Amino acid sequence: MDTNSDPDGRRTDESEQLVCRFTGWCKKTGYSLEYWEIFATDRRLIFCFVGESYSSLLLKADMGGTYRDRLSELELSEIATFDERNFTVPLSKLETIEYTPGSVSKKATLRFEWRDGEIVLYNVPQTSTSDDTVDTIRSLSKYDVHNNVVTTVSDERAGPFRKLRQVIQTFL
């Protein structure tokens, strides 16, 4: 897949409309955290790389903040080519968007799955709330082009007190 162009071979032009944006997410690699912004349009998802920091406690910082702000000023075609690591997924290949809220001991996760792959992202602290993400996912269902995508908002929260919470709820 060419990372700088639309995989369907369509030209990106003014007729493409932004539906929503997932902001403040990172991907864990073996040695670093990659910061990503996801733009959902009426044709595709644009995964935009905005920065990286190392997993070391001394070097850990959200390096995506500066570029996150800059992306708001760009056209969709400019966002798609903002970084050489950017890639797009046409909506025709997108199968699943799954969101799992975080807990005290675990970060929220956002998983996108398409025919040729998937990406799992974790919430960057203090950049978005669970309600914002749920509202963003629900806003996709208003558009016909997103109807073939299974969207899931999980109520499963992992953590050391999950079983205790379930036991307490059974007694209430």
mmCIF file with all atom_site columns, C-alpha atoms in Angstrom:
data_model
loop_
_atom_site.group_PDB
_atom_site.id
_atom_site.type_symbol
_atom_site.label_atom_id
_atom_site.label_alt_id
_atom_site.label_comp_id
_atom_site.label_asym_id
_atom_site.label_entity_id
_atom_site.label_seq_id
_atom_site.pdbx_PDB_ins_code
_atom_site.Cartn_x
_atom_site.Cartn_y
_atom_site.Cartn_z
_atom_site.occupancy
_atom_site.B_iso_or_equiv
_atom_site.pdbx_formal_charge
_atom_site.auth_seq_id
_atom_site.auth_comp_id
_atom_site.auth_asym_id
_atom_site.auth_atom_id
_atom_site.pdbx_PDB_model_num
ATOM 1   C CA . MET A 1 1   ? 0.000   0.000  0.000  1.00 0.00 ? 1   MET A CA 1
ATOM 2   C CA . ASP A 1 2   ? 1.369   3.386  -0.943 1.00 0.00 ? 2   ASP A CA 1
ATOM 3   C CA . THR A 1 3   ? 1.389   5.337  2.311  1.00 0.00 ? 3   THR A CA 1
ATOM 4   C CA . ASN A 1 4   ? 1.072   8.740  0.665  1.00 0.00 ? 4   ASN A CA 1
ATOM 5   C CA . SER A 1 5   ? -1.982  8.156  -1.478 1.00 0.00 ? 5   SER A CA 1
ATOM 6   C CA . ASP A 1 6   ? -5.493  6.825  -1.259 1.00 0.00 ? 6   ASP A CA 1
ATOM 7   C CA . PRO A 1 7   ? -5.322  2.998  -1.565 1.00 0.00 ? 7   PRO A CA 1
ATOM 8   C CA . ASP A 1 8   ? -8.434  2.986  -3.758 1.00 0.00 ? 8   ASP A CA 1
ATOM 9   C CA . GLY A 1 9   ? -6.596  5.160  -6.282 1.00 0.00 ? 9   GLY A CA 1
ATOM 10  C CA . ARG A 1 10  ? -9.099  7.984  -5.883 1.00 0.00 ? 10  ARG A CA 1
ATOM 11  C CA . ARG A 1 11  ? -7.916  11.546 -5.991 1.00 0.00 ? 11  ARG A CA 1
ATOM 12  C CA . THR A 1 12  ? -8.321  13.443 -2.755 1.00 0.00 ? 12  THR A CA 1
ATOM 13  C CA . ASP A 1 13  ? -10.189 16.616 -3.504 1.00 0.00 ? 13  ASP A CA 1
ATOM 14  C CA . GLU A 1 14  ? -12.492 19.201 -2.007 1.00 0.00 ? 14  GLU A CA 1
ATOM 15  C CA . SER A 1 15  ? -15.506 16.876 -2.225 1.00 0.00 ? 15  SER A CA 1
ATOM 16  C CA . GLU A 1 16  ? -14.087 14.618 0.496  1.00 0.00 ? 16  GLU A CA 1
ATOM 17  C CA . GLN A 1 17  ? -15.654 15.565 3.836  1.00 0.00 ? 17  GLN A CA 1
ATOM 18  C CA . LEU A 1 18  ? -14.293 15.142 7.332  1.00 0.00 ? 18  LEU A CA 1
ATOM 19  C CA . VAL A 1 19  ? -16.772 13.193 9.481  1.00 0.00 ? 19  VAL A CA 1
ATOM 20  C CA . CYS A 1 20  ? -14.870 13.113 12.782 1.00 0.00 ? 20  CYS A CA 1
ATOM 21  C CA . ARG A 1 21  ? -11.414 13.033 14.361 1.00 0.00 ? 21  ARG A CA 1
ATOM 22  C CA . PHE A 1 22  ? -9.979  10.729 17.006 1.00 0.00 ? 22  PHE A CA 1
ATOM 23  C CA . THR A 1 23  ? -7.384  12.768 18.859 1.00 0.00 ? 23  THR A CA 1
ATOM 24  C CA . GLY A 1 24  ? -4.813  11.960 21.519 1.00 0.00 ? 24  GLY A CA 1
ATOM 25  C CA . TRP A 1 25  ? -3.912  8.321  20.815 1.00 0.00 ? 25  TRP A CA 1
ATOM 26  C CA . CYS A 1 26  ? -0.594  6.482  20.828 1.00 0.00 ? 26  CYS A CA 1
ATOM 27  C CA . LYS A 1 27  ? 0.764   3.148  19.633 1.00 0.00 ? 27  LYS A CA 1
ATOM 28  C CA . LYS A 1 28  ? 3.235   1.199  21.753 1.00 0.00 ? 28  LYS A CA 1
ATOM 29  C CA . THR A 1 29  ? 6.291   -0.152 19.977 1.00 0.00 ? 29  THR A CA 1
ATOM 30  C CA . GLY A 1 30  ? 9.154   -2.095 21.502 1.00 0.00 ? 30  GLY A CA 1
ATOM 31  C CA . TYR A 1 31  ? 11.076  1.014  22.501 1.00 0.00 ? 31  TYR A CA 1
ATOM 32  C CA . SER A 1 32  ? 8.827   4.031  21.999 1.00 0.00 ? 32  SER A CA 1
ATOM 33  C CA . LEU A 1 33  ? 5.349   5.505  21.934 1.00 0.00 ? 33  LEU A CA 1
ATOM 34  C CA . GLU A 1 34  ? 4.127   6.757  18.536 1.00 0.00 ? 34  GLU A CA 1
ATOM 35  C CA . TYR A 1 35  ? 1.463   9.460  18.638 1.00 0.00 ? 35  TYR A CA 1
ATOM 36  C CA . TRP A 1 36  ? -1.328  9.255  16.052 1.00 0.00 ? 36  TRP A CA 1
ATOM 37  C CA . GLU A 1 37  ? -4.360  11.278 15.015 1.00 0.00 ? 37  GLU A CA 1
ATOM 38  C CA . ILE A 1 38  ? -7.123  9.526  13.082 1.00 0.00 ? 38  ILE A CA 1
ATOM 39  C CA . PHE A 1 39  ? -9.344  11.422 10.654 1.00 0.00 ? 39  PHE A CA 1
ATOM 40  C CA . ALA A 1 40  ? -12.538 9.685  9.490  1.00 0.00 ? 40  ALA A CA 1
ATOM 41  C CA . THR A 1 41  ? -13.861 11.039 6.200  1.00 0.00 ? 41  THR A CA 1
ATOM 42  C CA . ASP A 1 42  ? -16.745 9.999  3.996  1.00 0.00 ? 42  ASP A CA 1
ATOM 43  C CA . ARG A 1 43  ? -14.258 7.878  1.979  1.00 0.00 ? 43  ARG A CA 1
ATOM 44  C CA . ARG A 1 44  ? -11.456 6.663  4.247  1.00 0.00 ? 44  ARG A CA 1
ATOM 45  C CA . LEU A 1 45  ? -9.611  6.762  7.545  1.00 0.00 ? 45  LEU A CA 1
ATOM 46  C CA . ILE A 1 46  ? -6.412  8.779  7.569  1.00 0.00 ? 46  ILE A CA 1
ATOM 47  C CA . PHE A 1 47  ? -3.886  7.679  10.200 1.00 0.00 ? 47  PHE A CA 1
ATOM 48  C CA . CYS A 1 48  ? -1.545  10.610 10.770 1.00 0.00 ? 48  CYS A CA 1
ATOM 49  C CA . PHE A 1 49  ? 1.742   10.202 12.659 1.00 0.00 ? 49  PHE A CA 1
ATOM 50  C CA . VAL A 1 50  ? 2.363   13.268 14.869 1.00 0.00 ? 50  VAL A CA 1
ATOM 51  C CA . GLY A 1 51  ? 5.351   12.364 17.038 1.00 0.00 ? 51  GLY A CA 1
ATOM 52  C CA . GLU A 1 52  ? 7.284   9.829  19.050 1.00 0.00 ? 52  GLU A CA 1
ATOM 53  C CA . SER A 1 53  ? 8.810   9.545  22.492 1.00 0.00 ? 53  SER A CA 1
ATOM 54  C CA . TYR A 1 54  ? 10.878  6.842  24.066 1.00 0.00 ? 54  TYR A CA 1
ATOM 55  C CA . SER A 1 55  ? 9.519   4.508  26.713 1.00 0.00 ? 55  SER A CA 1
ATOM 56  C CA . SER A 1 56  ? 12.217  5.481  29.187 1.00 0.00 ? 56  SER A CA 1
ATOM 57  C CA . LEU A 1 57  ? 10.822  7.270  32.235 1.00 0.00 ? 57  LEU A CA 1
ATOM 58  C CA . LEU A 1 58  ? 13.305  10.095 31.673 1.00 0.00 ? 58  LEU A CA 1
ATOM 59  C CA . LEU A 1 59  ? 12.381  10.592 28.017 1.00 0.00 ? 59  LEU A CA 1
ATOM 60  C CA . LYS A 1 60  ? 8.642   9.890  28.187 1.00 0.00 ? 60  LYS A CA 1
ATOM 61  C CA . ALA A 1 61  ? 6.576   12.869 27.014 1.00 0.00 ? 61  ALA A CA 1
ATOM 62  C CA . ASP A 1 62  ? 3.693   13.509 24.642 1.00 0.00 ? 62  ASP A CA 1
ATOM 63  C CA . MET A 1 63  ? 5.577   14.732 21.583 1.00 0.00 ? 63  MET A CA 1
ATOM 64  C CA . GLY A 1 64  ? 2.431   14.961 19.470 1.00 0.00 ? 64  GLY A CA 1
ATOM 65  C CA . GLY A 1 65  ? 0.948   18.132 20.966 1.00 0.00 ? 65  GLY A CA 1
ATOM 66  C CA . THR A 1 66  ? 2.600   20.612 18.600 1.00 0.00 ? 66  THR A CA 1
ATOM 67  C CA . TYR A 1 67  ? 1.685   18.741 15.442 1.00 0.00 ? 67  TYR A CA 1
ATOM 68  C CA . ARG A 1 68  ? -1.846  17.977 16.694 1.00 0.00 ? 68  ARG A CA 1
ATOM 69  C CA . ASP A 1 69  ? -2.576  21.708 16.721 1.00 0.00 ? 69  ASP A CA 1
ATOM 70  C CA . ARG A 1 70  ? -0.963  22.230 13.314 1.00 0.00 ? 70  ARG A CA 1
ATOM 71  C CA . LEU A 1 71  ? -3.112  19.542 11.678 1.00 0.00 ? 71  LEU A CA 1
ATOM 72  C CA . SER A 1 72  ? -6.256  21.582 12.340 1.00 0.00 ? 72  SER A CA 1
ATOM 73  C CA . GLU A 1 73  ? -5.052  24.140 9.799  1.00 0.00 ? 73  GLU A CA 1
ATOM 74  C CA . LEU A 1 74  ? -4.415  21.625 6.983  1.00 0.00 ? 74  LEU A CA 1
ATOM 75  C CA . GLU A 1 75  ? -6.607  20.260 4.192  1.00 0.00 ? 75  GLU A CA 1
ATOM 76  C CA . LEU A 1 76  ? -7.330  16.508 4.157  1.00 0.00 ? 76  LEU A CA 1
ATOM 77  C CA . SER A 1 77  ? -4.943  15.933 1.245  1.00 0.00 ? 77  SER A CA 1
ATOM 78  C CA . GLU A 1 78  ? -2.170  17.703 3.194  1.00 0.00 ? 78  GLU A CA 1
ATOM 79  C CA . ILE A 1 79  ? -2.927  15.655 6.312  1.00 0.00 ? 79  ILE A CA 1
ATOM 80  C CA . ALA A 1 80  ? -2.625  12.404 4.341  1.00 0.00 ? 80  ALA A CA 1
ATOM 81  C CA . THR A 1 81  ? 0.911   13.370 3.254  1.00 0.00 ? 81  THR A CA 1
ATOM 82  C CA . PHE A 1 82  ? 1.949   15.112 6.492  1.00 0.00 ? 82  PHE A CA 1
ATOM 83  C CA . ASP A 1 83  ? 4.455   12.366 7.366  1.00 0.00 ? 83  ASP A CA 1
ATOM 84  C CA . GLU A 1 84  ? 5.926   9.448  5.422  1.00 0.00 ? 84  GLU A CA 1
ATOM 85  C CA . ARG A 1 85  ? 4.522   7.021  8.045  1.00 0.00 ? 85  ARG A CA 1
ATOM 86  C CA . ASN A 1 86  ? 0.931   8.137  7.421  1.00 0.00 ? 86  ASN A CA 1
ATOM 87  C CA . PHE A 1 87  ? -1.412  5.646  5.831  1.00 0.00 ? 87  PHE A CA 1
ATOM 88  C CA . THR A 1 88  ? -5.025  5.490  4.780  1.00 0.00 ? 88  THR A CA 1
ATOM 89  C CA . VAL A 1 89  ? -7.654  2.775  4.933  1.00 0.00 ? 89  VAL A CA 1
ATOM 90  C CA . PRO A 1 90  ? -10.599 2.989  2.527  1.00 0.00 ? 90  PRO A CA 1
ATOM 91  C CA . LEU A 1 91  ? -13.988 2.578  4.193  1.00 0.00 ? 91  LEU A CA 1
ATOM 92  C CA . SER A 1 92  ? -14.728 -0.324 1.873  1.00 0.00 ? 92  SER A CA 1
ATOM 93  C CA . LYS A 1 93  ? -12.006 -2.316 3.717  1.00 0.00 ? 93  LYS A CA 1
ATOM 94  C CA . LEU A 1 94  ? -12.800 -1.136 7.251  1.00 0.00 ? 94  LEU A CA 1
ATOM 95  C CA . GLU A 1 95  ? -14.535 -3.810 9.332  1.00 0.00 ? 95  GLU A CA 1
ATOM 96  C CA . THR A 1 96  ? -14.378 -2.873 13.034 1.00 0.00 ? 96  THR A CA 1
ATOM 97  C CA . ILE A 1 97  ? -13.857 0.053  15.378 1.00 0.00 ? 97  ILE A CA 1
ATOM 98  C CA . GLU A 1 98  ? -13.694 -1.084 19.001 1.00 0.00 ? 98  GLU A CA 1
ATOM 99  C CA . TYR A 1 99  ? -13.321 1.179  22.020 1.00 0.00 ? 99  TYR A CA 1
ATOM 100 C CA . THR A 1 100 ? -12.601 -0.088 25.542 1.00 0.00 ? 100 THR A CA 1
ATOM 101 C CA . PRO A 1 101 ? -12.674 2.537  28.306 1.00 0.00 ? 101 PRO A CA 1
ATOM 102 C CA . GLY A 1 102 ? -9.761  2.750  30.678 1.00 0.00 ? 102 GLY A CA 1
ATOM 103 C CA . SER A 1 103 ? -9.667  2.118  34.370 1.00 0.00 ? 103 SER A CA 1
ATOM 104 C CA . VAL A 1 104 ? -7.429  3.081  37.249 1.00 0.00 ? 104 VAL A CA 1
ATOM 105 C CA . SER A 1 105 ? -4.792  0.582  36.154 1.00 0.00 ? 105 SER A CA 1
ATOM 106 C CA . LYS A 1 106 ? -5.311  0.379  32.393 1.00 0.00 ? 106 LYS A CA 1
ATOM 107 C CA . LYS A 1 107 ? -5.407  2.911  29.563 1.00 0.00 ? 107 LYS A CA 1
ATOM 108 C CA . ALA A 1 108 ? -8.377  3.131  27.229 1.00 0.00 ? 108 ALA A CA 1
ATOM 109 C CA . THR A 1 109 ? -7.870  1.320  23.914 1.00 0.00 ? 109 THR A CA 1
ATOM 110 C CA . LEU A 1 110 ? -9.111  2.032  20.409 1.00 0.00 ? 110 LEU A CA 1
ATOM 111 C CA . ARG A 1 111 ? -8.807  -0.749 17.835 1.00 0.00 ? 111 ARG A CA 1
ATOM 112 C CA . PHE A 1 112 ? -9.353  -0.390 14.102 1.00 0.00 ? 112 PHE A CA 1
ATOM 113 C CA . GLU A 1 113 ? -9.549  -3.562 12.036 1.00 0.00 ? 113 GLU A CA 1
ATOM 114 C CA . TRP A 1 114 ? -9.656  -3.785 8.239  1.00 0.00 ? 114 TRP A CA 1
ATOM 115 C CA . ARG A 1 115 ? -9.270  -6.614 5.723  1.00 0.00 ? 115 ARG A CA 1
ATOM 116 C CA . ASP A 1 116 ? -5.472  -6.324 5.479  1.00 0.00 ? 116 ASP A CA 1
ATOM 117 C CA . GLY A 1 117 ? -4.583  -5.432 9.060  1.00 0.00 ? 117 GLY A CA 1
ATOM 118 C CA . GLU A 1 118 ? -5.324  -3.678 12.306 1.00 0.00 ? 118 GLU A CA 1
ATOM 119 C CA . ILE A 1 119 ? -3.936  -1.111 14.704 1.00 0.00 ? 119 ILE A CA 1
ATOM 120 C CA . VAL A 1 120 ? -4.435  -0.861 18.461 1.00 0.00 ? 120 VAL A CA 1
ATOM 121 C CA . LEU A 1 121 ? -4.015  2.568  20.024 1.00 0.00 ? 121 LEU A CA 1
ATOM 122 C CA . TYR A 1 122 ? -3.936  3.685  23.651 1.00 0.00 ? 122 TYR A CA 1
ATOM 123 C CA . ASN A 1 123 ? -5.247  6.909  25.106 1.00 0.00 ? 123 ASN A CA 1
ATOM 124 C CA . VAL A 1 124 ? -2.688  9.588  25.878 1.00 0.00 ? 124 VAL A CA 1
ATOM 125 C CA . PRO A 1 125 ? -3.391  10.856 29.410 1.00 0.00 ? 125 PRO A CA 1
ATOM 126 C CA . GLN A 1 126 ? -5.443  14.053 29.640 1.00 0.00 ? 126 GLN A CA 1
ATOM 127 C CA . THR A 1 127 ? -6.037  14.457 25.899 1.00 0.00 ? 127 THR A CA 1
ATOM 128 C CA . SER A 1 128 ? -9.548  13.062 25.543 1.00 0.00 ? 128 SER A CA 1
ATOM 129 C CA . THR A 1 129 ? -12.233 11.663 27.777 1.00 0.00 ? 129 THR A CA 1
ATOM 130 C CA . SER A 1 130 ? -14.207 8.468  27.453 1.00 0.00 ? 130 SER A CA 1
ATOM 131 C CA . ASP A 1 131 ? -17.378 10.445 26.704 1.00 0.00 ? 131 ASP A CA 1
ATOM 132 C CA . ASP A 1 132 ? -15.652 12.309 23.853 1.00 0.00 ? 132 ASP A CA 1
ATOM 133 C CA . THR A 1 133 ? -14.511 9.058  22.246 1.00 0.00 ? 133 THR A CA 1
ATOM 134 C CA . VAL A 1 134 ? -17.911 7.384  22.628 1.00 0.00 ? 134 VAL A CA 1
ATOM 135 C CA . ASP A 1 135 ? -19.617 10.438 21.083 1.00 0.00 ? 135 ASP A CA 1
ATOM 136 C CA . THR A 1 136 ? -17.124 10.402 18.201 1.00 0.00 ? 136 THR A CA 1
ATOM 137 C CA . ILE A 1 137 ? -17.776 6.715  17.495 1.00 0.00 ? 137 ILE A CA 1
ATOM 138 C CA . ARG A 1 138 ? -21.547 7.214  17.685 1.00 0.00 ? 138 ARG A CA 1
ATOM 139 C CA . SER A 1 139 ? -21.327 10.162 15.274 1.00 0.00 ? 139 SER A CA 1
ATOM 140 C CA . LEU A 1 140 ? -20.042 7.765  12.590 1.00 0.00 ? 140 LEU A CA 1
ATOM 141 C CA . SER A 1 141 ? -23.331 5.861  12.559 1.00 0.00 ? 141 SER A CA 1
ATOM 142 C CA . LYS A 1 142 ? -25.125 8.966  11.260 1.00 0.00 ? 142 LYS A CA 1
ATOM 143 C CA . TYR A 1 143 ? -23.352 8.573  7.915  1.00 0.00 ? 143 TYR A CA 1
ATOM 144 C CA . ASP A 1 144 ? -24.455 5.872  5.482  1.00 0.00 ? 144 ASP A CA 1
ATOM 145 C CA . VAL A 1 145 ? -20.885 5.182  4.343  1.00 0.00 ? 145 VAL A CA 1
ATOM 146 C CA . HIS A 1 146 ? -19.984 3.965  7.840  1.00 0.00 ? 146 HIS A CA 1
ATOM 147 C CA . ASN A 1 147 ? -22.969 1.588  8.174  1.00 0.00 ? 147 ASN A CA 1
ATOM 148 C CA . ASN A 1 148 ? -20.990 -1.503 7.126  1.00 0.00 ? 148 ASN A CA 1
ATOM 149 C CA . VAL A 1 149 ? -18.487 -0.946 9.961  1.00 0.00 ? 149 VAL A CA 1
ATOM 150 C CA . VAL A 1 150 ? -19.076 -2.734 13.268 1.00 0.00 ? 150 VAL A CA 1
ATOM 151 C CA . THR A 1 151 ? -18.577 -0.214 16.065 1.00 0.00 ? 151 THR A CA 1
ATOM 152 C CA . THR A 1 152 ? -18.259 -1.490 19.605 1.00 0.00 ? 152 THR A CA 1
ATOM 153 C CA . VAL A 1 153 ? -18.035 0.410  22.856 1.00 0.00 ? 153 VAL A CA 1
ATOM 154 C CA . SER A 1 154 ? -17.056 -2.150 25.444 1.00 0.00 ? 154 SER A CA 1
ATOM 155 C CA . ASP A 1 155 ? -18.206 -1.808 29.023 1.00 0.00 ? 155 ASP A CA 1
ATOM 156 C CA . GLU A 1 156 ? -15.514 -4.236 30.139 1.00 0.00 ? 156 GLU A CA 1
ATOM 157 C CA . ARG A 1 157 ? -12.929 -2.438 32.210 1.00 0.00 ? 157 ARG A CA 1
ATOM 158 C CA . ALA A 1 158 ? -9.894  -4.368 33.191 1.00 0.00 ? 158 ALA A CA 1
ATOM 159 C CA . GLY A 1 159 ? -8.223  -3.803 36.493 1.00 0.00 ? 159 GLY A CA 1
ATOM 160 C CA . PRO A 1 160 ? -7.568  -5.322 39.881 1.00 0.00 ? 160 PRO A CA 1
ATOM 161 C CA . PHE A 1 161 ? -11.011 -4.396 41.228 1.00 0.00 ? 161 PHE A CA 1
ATOM 162 C CA . ARG A 1 162 ? -13.099 -5.610 38.288 1.00 0.00 ? 162 ARG A CA 1
ATOM 163 C CA . LYS A 1 163 ? -14.097 -8.893 39.948 1.00 0.00 ? 163 LYS A CA 1
ATOM 164 C CA . LEU A 1 164 ? -14.808 -7.117 43.243 1.00 0.00 ? 164 LEU A CA 1
ATOM 165 C CA . ARG A 1 165 ? -17.005 -4.594 41.404 1.00 0.00 ? 165 ARG A CA 1
ATOM 166 C CA . GLN A 1 166 ? -18.925 -7.476 39.766 1.00 0.00 ? 166 GLN A CA 1
ATOM 167 C CA . VAL A 1 167 ? -19.461 -9.172 43.130 1.00 0.00 ? 167 VAL A CA 1
ATOM 168 C CA . ILE A 1 168 ? -20.700 -5.936 44.713 1.00 0.00 ? 168 ILE A CA 1
ATOM 169 C CA . GLN A 1 169 ? -23.092 -5.329 41.806 1.00 0.00 ? 169 GLN A CA 1
ATOM 170 C CA . THR A 1 170 ? -24.655 -8.754 42.262 1.00 0.00 ? 170 THR A CA 1
ATOM 171 C CA . PHE A 1 171 ? -25.528 -7.900 45.874 1.00 0.00 ? 171 PHE A CA 1
ATOM 172 C CA . LEU A 1 172 ? -27.045 -4.499 45.059 1.00 0.00 ? 172 LEU A CA 1
#
